PDB file of C-alpha atoms in Angstrom:
ATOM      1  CA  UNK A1344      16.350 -33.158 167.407  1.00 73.00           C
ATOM      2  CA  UNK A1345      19.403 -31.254 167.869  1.00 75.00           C
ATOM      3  CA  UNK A1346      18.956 -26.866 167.332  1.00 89.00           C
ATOM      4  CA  UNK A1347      20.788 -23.921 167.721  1.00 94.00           C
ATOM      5  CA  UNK A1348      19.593 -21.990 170.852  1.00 95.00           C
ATOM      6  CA  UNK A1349      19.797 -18.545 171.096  1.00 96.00           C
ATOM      7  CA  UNK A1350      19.579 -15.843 174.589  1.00 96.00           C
ATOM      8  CA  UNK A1351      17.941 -13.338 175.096  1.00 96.00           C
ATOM      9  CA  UNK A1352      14.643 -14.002 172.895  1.00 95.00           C
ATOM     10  CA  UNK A1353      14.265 -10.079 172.772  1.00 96.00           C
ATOM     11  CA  UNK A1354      16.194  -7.469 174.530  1.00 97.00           C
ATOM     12  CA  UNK A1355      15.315  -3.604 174.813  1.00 97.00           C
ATOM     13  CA  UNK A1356      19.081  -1.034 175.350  1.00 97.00           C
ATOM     14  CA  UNK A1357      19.963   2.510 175.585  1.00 97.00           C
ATOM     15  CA  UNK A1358      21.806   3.324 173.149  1.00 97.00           C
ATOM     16  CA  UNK A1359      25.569   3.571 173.988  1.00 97.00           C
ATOM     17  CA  UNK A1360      25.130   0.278 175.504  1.00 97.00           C
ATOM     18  CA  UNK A1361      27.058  -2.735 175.160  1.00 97.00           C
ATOM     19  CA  UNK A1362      25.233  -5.724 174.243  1.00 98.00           C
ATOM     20  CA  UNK A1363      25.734  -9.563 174.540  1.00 97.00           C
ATOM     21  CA  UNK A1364      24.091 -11.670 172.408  1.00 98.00           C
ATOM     22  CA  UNK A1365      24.554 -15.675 173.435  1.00 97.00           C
ATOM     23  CA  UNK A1366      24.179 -18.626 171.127  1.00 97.00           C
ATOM     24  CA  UNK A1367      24.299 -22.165 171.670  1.00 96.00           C
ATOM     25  CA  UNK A1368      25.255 -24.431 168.461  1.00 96.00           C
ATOM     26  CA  UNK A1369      24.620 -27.858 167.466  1.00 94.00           C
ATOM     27  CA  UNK A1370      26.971 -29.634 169.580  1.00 91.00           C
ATOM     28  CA  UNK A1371      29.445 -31.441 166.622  1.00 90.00           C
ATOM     29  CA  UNK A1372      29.208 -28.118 164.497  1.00 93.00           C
ATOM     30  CA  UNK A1373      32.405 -26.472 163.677  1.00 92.00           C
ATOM     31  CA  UNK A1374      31.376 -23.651 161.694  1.00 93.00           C
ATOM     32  CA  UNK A1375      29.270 -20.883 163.445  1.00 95.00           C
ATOM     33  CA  UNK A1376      27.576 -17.504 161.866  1.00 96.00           C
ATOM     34  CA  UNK A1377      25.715 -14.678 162.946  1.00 97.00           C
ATOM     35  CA  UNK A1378      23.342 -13.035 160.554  1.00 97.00           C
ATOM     36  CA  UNK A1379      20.648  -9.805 161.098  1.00 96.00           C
ATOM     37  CA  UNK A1380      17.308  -8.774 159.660  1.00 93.00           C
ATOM     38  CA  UNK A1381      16.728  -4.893 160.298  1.00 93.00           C
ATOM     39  CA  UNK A1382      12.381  -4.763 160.333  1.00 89.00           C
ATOM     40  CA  UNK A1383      11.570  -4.471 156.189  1.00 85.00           C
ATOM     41  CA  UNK A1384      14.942  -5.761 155.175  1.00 88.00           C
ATOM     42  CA  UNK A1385      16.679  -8.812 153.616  1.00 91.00           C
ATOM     43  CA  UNK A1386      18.625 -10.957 155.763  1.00 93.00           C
ATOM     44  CA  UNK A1387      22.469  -9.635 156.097  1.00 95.00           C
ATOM     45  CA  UNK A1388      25.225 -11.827 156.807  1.00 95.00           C
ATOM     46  CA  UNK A1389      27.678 -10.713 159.646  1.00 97.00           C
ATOM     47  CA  UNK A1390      30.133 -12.966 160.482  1.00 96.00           C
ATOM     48  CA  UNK A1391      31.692 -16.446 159.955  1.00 94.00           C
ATOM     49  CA  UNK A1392      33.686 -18.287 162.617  1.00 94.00           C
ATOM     50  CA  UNK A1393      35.786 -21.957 162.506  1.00 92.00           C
ATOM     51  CA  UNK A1394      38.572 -22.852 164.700  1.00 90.00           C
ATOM     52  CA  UNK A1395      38.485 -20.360 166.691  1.00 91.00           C
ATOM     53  CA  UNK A1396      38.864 -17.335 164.473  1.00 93.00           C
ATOM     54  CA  UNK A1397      36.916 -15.236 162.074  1.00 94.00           C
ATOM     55  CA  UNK A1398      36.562 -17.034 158.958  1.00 92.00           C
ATOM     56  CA  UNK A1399      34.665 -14.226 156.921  1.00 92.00           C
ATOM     57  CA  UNK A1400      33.183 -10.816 157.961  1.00 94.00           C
ATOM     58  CA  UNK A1401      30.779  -8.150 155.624  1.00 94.00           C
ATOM     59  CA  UNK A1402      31.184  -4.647 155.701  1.00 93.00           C
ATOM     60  CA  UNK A1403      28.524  -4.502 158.707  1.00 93.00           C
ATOM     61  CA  UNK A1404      30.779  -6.010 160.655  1.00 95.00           C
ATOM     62  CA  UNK A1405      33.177  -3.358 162.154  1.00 93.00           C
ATOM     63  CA  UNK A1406      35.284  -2.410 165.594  1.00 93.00           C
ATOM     64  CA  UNK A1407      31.981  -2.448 167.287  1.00 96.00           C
ATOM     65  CA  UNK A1408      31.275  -5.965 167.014  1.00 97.00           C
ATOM     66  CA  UNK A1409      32.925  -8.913 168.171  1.00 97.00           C
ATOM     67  CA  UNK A1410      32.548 -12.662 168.503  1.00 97.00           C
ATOM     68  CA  UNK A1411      33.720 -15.140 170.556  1.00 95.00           C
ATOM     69  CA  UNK A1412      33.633 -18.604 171.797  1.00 92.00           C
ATOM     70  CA  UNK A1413      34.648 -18.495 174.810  1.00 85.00           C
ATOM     71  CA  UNK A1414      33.727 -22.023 176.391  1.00 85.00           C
ATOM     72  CA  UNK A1415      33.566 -24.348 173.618  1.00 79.00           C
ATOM     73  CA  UNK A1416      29.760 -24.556 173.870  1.00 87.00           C
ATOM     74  CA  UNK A1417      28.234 -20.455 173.712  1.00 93.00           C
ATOM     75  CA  UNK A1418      28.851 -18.408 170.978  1.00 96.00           C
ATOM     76  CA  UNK A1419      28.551 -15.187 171.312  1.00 97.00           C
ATOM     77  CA  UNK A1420      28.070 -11.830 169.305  1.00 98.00           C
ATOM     78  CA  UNK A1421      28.694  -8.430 171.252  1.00 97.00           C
ATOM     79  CA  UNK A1422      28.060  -4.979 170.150  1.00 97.00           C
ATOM     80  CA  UNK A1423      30.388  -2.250 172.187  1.00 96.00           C
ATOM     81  CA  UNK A1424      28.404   0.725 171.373  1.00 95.00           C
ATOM     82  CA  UNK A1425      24.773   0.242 170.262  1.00 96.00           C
ATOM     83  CA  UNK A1426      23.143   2.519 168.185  1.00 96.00           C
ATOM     84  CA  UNK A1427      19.560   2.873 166.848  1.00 97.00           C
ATOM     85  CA  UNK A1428      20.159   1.290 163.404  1.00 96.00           C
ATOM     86  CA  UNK A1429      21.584  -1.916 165.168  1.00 97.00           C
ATOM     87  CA  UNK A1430      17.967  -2.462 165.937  1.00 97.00           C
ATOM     88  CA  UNK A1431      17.612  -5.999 164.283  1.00 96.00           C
ATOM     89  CA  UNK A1432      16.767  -9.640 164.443  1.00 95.00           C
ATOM     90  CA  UNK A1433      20.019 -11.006 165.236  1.00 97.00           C
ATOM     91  CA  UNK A1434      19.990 -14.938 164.187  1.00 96.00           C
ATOM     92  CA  UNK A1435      22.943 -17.590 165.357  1.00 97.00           C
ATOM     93  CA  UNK A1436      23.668 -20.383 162.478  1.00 95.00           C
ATOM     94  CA  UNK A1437      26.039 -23.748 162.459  1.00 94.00           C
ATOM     95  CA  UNK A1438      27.204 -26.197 159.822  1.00 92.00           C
ATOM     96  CA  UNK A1439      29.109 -28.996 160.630  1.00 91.00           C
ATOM     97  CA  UNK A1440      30.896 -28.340 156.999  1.00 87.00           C
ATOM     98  CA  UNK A1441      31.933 -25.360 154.906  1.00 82.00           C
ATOM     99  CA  UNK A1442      28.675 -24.163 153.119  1.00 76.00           C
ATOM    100  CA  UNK A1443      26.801 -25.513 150.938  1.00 78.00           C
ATOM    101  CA  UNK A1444      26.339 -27.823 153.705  1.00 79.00           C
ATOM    102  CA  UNK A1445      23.307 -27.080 155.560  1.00 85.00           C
ATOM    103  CA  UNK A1446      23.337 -23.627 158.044  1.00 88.00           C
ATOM    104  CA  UNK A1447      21.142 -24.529 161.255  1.00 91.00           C
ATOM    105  CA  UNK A1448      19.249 -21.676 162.320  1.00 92.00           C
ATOM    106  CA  UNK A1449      18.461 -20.164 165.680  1.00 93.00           C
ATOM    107  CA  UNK A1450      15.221 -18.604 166.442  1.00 92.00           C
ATOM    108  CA  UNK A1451      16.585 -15.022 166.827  1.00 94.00           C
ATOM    109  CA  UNK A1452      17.168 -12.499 169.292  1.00 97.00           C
ATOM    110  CA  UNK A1453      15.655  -9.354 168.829  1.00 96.00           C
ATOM    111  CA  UNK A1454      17.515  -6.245 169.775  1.00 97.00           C
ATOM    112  CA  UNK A1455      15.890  -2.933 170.103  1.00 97.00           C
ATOM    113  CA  UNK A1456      17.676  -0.119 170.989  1.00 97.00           C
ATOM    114  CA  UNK A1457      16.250   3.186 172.224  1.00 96.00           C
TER     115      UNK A1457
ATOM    116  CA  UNK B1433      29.284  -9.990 144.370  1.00 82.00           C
ATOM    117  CA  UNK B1434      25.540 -11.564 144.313  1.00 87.00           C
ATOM    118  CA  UNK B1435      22.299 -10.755 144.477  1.00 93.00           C
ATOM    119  CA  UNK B1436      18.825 -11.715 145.049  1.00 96.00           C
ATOM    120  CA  UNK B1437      15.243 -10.626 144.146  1.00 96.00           C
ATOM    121  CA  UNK B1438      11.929 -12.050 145.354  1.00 96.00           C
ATOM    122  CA  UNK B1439       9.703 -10.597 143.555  1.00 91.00           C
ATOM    123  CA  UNK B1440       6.524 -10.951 145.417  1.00 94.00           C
ATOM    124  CA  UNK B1441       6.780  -9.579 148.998  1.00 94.00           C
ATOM    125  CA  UNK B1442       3.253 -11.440 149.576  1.00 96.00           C
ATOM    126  CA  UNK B1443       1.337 -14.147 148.189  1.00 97.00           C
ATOM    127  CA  UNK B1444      -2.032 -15.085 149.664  1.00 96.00           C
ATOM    128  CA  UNK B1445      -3.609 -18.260 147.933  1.00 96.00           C
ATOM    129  CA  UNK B1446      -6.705 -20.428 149.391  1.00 96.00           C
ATOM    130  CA  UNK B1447      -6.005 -23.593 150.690  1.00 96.00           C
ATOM    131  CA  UNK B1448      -5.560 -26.516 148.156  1.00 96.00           C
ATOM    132  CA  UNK B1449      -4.643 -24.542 145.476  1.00 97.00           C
ATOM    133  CA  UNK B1450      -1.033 -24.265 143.896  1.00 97.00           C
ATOM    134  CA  UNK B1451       1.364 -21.691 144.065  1.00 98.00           C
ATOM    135  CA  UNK B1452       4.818 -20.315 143.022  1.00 97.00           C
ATOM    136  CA  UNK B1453       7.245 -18.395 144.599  1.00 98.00           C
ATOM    137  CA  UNK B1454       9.400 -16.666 142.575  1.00 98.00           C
ATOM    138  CA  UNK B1455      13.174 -16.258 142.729  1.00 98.00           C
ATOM    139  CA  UNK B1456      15.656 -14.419 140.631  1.00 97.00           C
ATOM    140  CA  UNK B1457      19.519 -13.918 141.007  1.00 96.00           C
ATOM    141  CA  UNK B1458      22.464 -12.284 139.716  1.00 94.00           C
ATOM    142  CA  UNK B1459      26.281 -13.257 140.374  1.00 90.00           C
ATOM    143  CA  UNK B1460      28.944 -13.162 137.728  1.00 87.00           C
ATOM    144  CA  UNK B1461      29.877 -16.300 139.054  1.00 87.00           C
ATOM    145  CA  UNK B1462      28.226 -20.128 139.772  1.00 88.00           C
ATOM    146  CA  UNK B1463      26.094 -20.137 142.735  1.00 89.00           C
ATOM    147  CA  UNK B1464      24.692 -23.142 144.858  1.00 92.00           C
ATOM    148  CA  UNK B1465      20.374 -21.909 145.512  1.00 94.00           C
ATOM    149  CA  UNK B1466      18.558 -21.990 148.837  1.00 95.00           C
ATOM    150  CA  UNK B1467      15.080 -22.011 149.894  1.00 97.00           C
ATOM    151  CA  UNK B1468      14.411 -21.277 153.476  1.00 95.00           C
ATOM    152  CA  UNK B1469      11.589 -21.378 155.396  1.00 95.00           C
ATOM    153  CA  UNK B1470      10.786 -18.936 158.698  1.00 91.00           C
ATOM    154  CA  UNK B1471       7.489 -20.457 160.491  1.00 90.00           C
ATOM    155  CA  UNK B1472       5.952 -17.643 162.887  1.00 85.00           C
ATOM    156  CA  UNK B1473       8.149 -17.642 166.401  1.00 79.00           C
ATOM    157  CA  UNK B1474      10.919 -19.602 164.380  1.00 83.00           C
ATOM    158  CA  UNK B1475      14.584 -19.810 162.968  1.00 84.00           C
ATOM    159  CA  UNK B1476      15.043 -20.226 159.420  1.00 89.00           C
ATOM    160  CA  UNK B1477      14.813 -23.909 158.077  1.00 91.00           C
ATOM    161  CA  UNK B1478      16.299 -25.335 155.201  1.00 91.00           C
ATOM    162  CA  UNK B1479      13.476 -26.830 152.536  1.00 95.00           C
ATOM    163  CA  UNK B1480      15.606 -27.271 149.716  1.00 95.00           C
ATOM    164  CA  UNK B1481      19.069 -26.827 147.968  1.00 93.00           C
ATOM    165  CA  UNK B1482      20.232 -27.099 143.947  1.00 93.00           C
ATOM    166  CA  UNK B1483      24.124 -27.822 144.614  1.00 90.00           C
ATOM    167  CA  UNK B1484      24.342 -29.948 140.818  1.00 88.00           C
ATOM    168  CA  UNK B1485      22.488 -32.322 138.853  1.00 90.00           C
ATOM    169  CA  UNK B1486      18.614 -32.618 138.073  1.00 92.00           C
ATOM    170  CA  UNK B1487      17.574 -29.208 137.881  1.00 93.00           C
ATOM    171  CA  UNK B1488      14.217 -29.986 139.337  1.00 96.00           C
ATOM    172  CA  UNK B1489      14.572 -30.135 143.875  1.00 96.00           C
ATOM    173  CA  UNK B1490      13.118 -31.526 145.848  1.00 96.00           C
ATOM    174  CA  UNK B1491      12.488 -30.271 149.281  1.00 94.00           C
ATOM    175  CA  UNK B1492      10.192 -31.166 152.139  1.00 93.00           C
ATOM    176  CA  UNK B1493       6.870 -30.642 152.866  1.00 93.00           C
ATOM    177  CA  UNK B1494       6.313 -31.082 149.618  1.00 95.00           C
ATOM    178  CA  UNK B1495       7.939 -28.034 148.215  1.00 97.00           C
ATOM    179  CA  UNK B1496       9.836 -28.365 144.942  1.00 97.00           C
ATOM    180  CA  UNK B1497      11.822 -25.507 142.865  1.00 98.00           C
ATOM    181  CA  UNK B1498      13.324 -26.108 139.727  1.00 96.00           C
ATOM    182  CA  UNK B1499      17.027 -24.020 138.367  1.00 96.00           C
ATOM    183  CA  UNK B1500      17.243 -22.236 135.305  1.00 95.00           C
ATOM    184  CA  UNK B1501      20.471 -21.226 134.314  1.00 92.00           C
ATOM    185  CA  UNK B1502      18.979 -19.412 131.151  1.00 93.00           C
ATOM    186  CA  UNK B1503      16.605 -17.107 132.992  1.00 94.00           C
ATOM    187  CA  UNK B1504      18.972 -16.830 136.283  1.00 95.00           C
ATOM    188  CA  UNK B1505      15.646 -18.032 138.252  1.00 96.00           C
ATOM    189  CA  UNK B1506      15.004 -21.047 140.989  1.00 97.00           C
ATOM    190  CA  UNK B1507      10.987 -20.337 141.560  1.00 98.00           C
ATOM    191  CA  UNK B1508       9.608 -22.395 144.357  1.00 98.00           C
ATOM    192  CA  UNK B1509       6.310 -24.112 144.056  1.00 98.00           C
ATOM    193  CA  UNK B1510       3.856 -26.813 145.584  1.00 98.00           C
ATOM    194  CA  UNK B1511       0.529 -28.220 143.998  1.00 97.00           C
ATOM    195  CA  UNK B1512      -1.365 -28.118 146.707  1.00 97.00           C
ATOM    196  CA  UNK B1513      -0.970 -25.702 149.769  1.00 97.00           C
ATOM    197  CA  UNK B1514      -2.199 -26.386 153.209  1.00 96.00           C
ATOM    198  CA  UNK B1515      -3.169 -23.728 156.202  1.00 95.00           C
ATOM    199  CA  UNK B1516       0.629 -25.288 157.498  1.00 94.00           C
ATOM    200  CA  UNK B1517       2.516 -23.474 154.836  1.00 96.00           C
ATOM    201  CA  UNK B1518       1.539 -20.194 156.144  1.00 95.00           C
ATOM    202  CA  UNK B1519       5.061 -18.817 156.731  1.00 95.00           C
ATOM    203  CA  UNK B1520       7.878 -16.135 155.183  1.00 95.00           C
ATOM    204  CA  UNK B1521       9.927 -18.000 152.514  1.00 97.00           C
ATOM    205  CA  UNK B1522      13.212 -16.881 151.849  1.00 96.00           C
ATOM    206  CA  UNK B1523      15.204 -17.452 148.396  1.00 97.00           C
ATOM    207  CA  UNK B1524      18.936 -17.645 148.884  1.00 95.00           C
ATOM    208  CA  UNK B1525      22.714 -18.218 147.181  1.00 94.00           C
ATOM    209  CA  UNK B1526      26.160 -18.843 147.908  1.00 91.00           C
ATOM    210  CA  UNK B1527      29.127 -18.803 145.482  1.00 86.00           C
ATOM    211  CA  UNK B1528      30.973 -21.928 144.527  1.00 80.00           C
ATOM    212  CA  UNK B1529      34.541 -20.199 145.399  1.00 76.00           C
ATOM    213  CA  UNK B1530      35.497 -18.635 148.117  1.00 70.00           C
ATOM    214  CA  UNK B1531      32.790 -16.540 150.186  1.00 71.00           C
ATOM    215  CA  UNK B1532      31.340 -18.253 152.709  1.00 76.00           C
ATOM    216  CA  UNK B1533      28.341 -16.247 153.283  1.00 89.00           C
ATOM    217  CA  UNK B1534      24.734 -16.908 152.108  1.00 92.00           C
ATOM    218  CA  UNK B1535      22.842 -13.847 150.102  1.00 93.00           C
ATOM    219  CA  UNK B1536      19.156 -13.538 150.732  1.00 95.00           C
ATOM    220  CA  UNK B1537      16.572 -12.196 148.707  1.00 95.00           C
ATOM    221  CA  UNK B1538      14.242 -10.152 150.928  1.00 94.00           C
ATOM    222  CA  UNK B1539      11.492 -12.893 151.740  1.00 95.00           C
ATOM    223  CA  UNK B1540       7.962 -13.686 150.224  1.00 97.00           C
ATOM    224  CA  UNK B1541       5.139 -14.195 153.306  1.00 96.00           C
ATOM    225  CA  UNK B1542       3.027 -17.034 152.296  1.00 97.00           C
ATOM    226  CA  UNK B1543      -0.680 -16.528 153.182  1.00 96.00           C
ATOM    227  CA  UNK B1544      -2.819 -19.318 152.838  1.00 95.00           C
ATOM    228  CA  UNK B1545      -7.052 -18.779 153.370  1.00 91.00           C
ATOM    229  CA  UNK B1546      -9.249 -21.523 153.881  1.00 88.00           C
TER     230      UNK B1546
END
């Protein structure tokens, strides 16, 4: 069955650090999203991406993150400057549609930075 | 702008018995309703969806939640529960116009004793 892969599993970072986080989608997905969960929290959206552009983006999302898609198969969410409170789970979704079609979910990558 | 309360953060139940899961939103406009599962070491999975129609879901494993438009609510519940269901549940909405992104309620963690 076909899932979203996501790199590193967990990664430890100074803070100050930049950070890559690498996703790979379901392979006939056009839609892709990156979400967090800071430890005791709800589950934040970040970002929306389709053709090759940012689709949607919260408040969370500012100069310090970017995404990209840079080979038609990763996906990938990077964070210039990390500080302590982007300590999160960082999950990767896809849809092959514009929601409410069904958001396939990554396992995570947990970020902690020190 | 939505919003979502769980309004158990845990629910331990023995094995066999029923349970409910309780879900409550707010959003000044129409909203599709999510139920997501997270098994330990896992990415969120979709169990069920109200989009339109019946207002009794559906879902798999056995899972079922039922829409009230009256009472804002889309509870999740299962007759009988098995050692399997042991997992973080997570209620969830996205508008019918416009925003892309899905709102989470902060998760209920399923417990289920033998």
């Amino acid at each position: 069955e076909p899932e979203v892969t996501q790199t590193p599993s967990h990664q430890v970072t100074q803070m100050g650090q930049e950070v890559i986080l690498r996703c790979v989608p379901i392979s006939n997905h056009l839609y892709f999203y990156w979400y967090r969960q800071i430890l005791g929290q709800k589950v934040e959206f970040l970002v929306s991406f389709y053709n090759n552009e940012i689709s949607e983006k919260s408040e969370i999302f500012d100069d310090q993150f970017s995404v990209e898609r840079p080979d038609g198969s990763n996906f990938t969410l990077k964070i210039r400057s990390t500080k302590l409170e982007d300590s999160a789970m960082y999950f990767c979704a896809s849809s092959v549609g514009r929601p409410p079609g069904e958001l396939f979910f990554g396992e995570g990558s947990r970020l902690t930075v020190l | 702008a939505q919003s979502v309360t769980q309004l158990d953060s845990q629910v331990p139940v023995f094995e066999e018995a029923p349970v409910e899961l309780r879900c409550n939103y707010s959003s000044s406009v129409s909203v599709y309703l999510f139920w997501y599962v997270q098994y330990p070491n896992q990415g969120l999975q979709l169990l069920l969806k109200y989009l339109s129609g019946s207002t009794l879901v559906k879902g798999i494993n056995g899972f079922e939640a039922e829409f009230n438009k009256s009472q804002t609510s889309f509870h999740l519940r299962k007759p009988s529960v098995h050692i399997s269901d042991t997992a973080e549940y997570f209620c969830a909405v996205i508008s019918l116009k416009g925003a892309q992104k899905l709102v989470f309620g902060q998760g209920t963690r399923l417990t289920i004793n033998p």
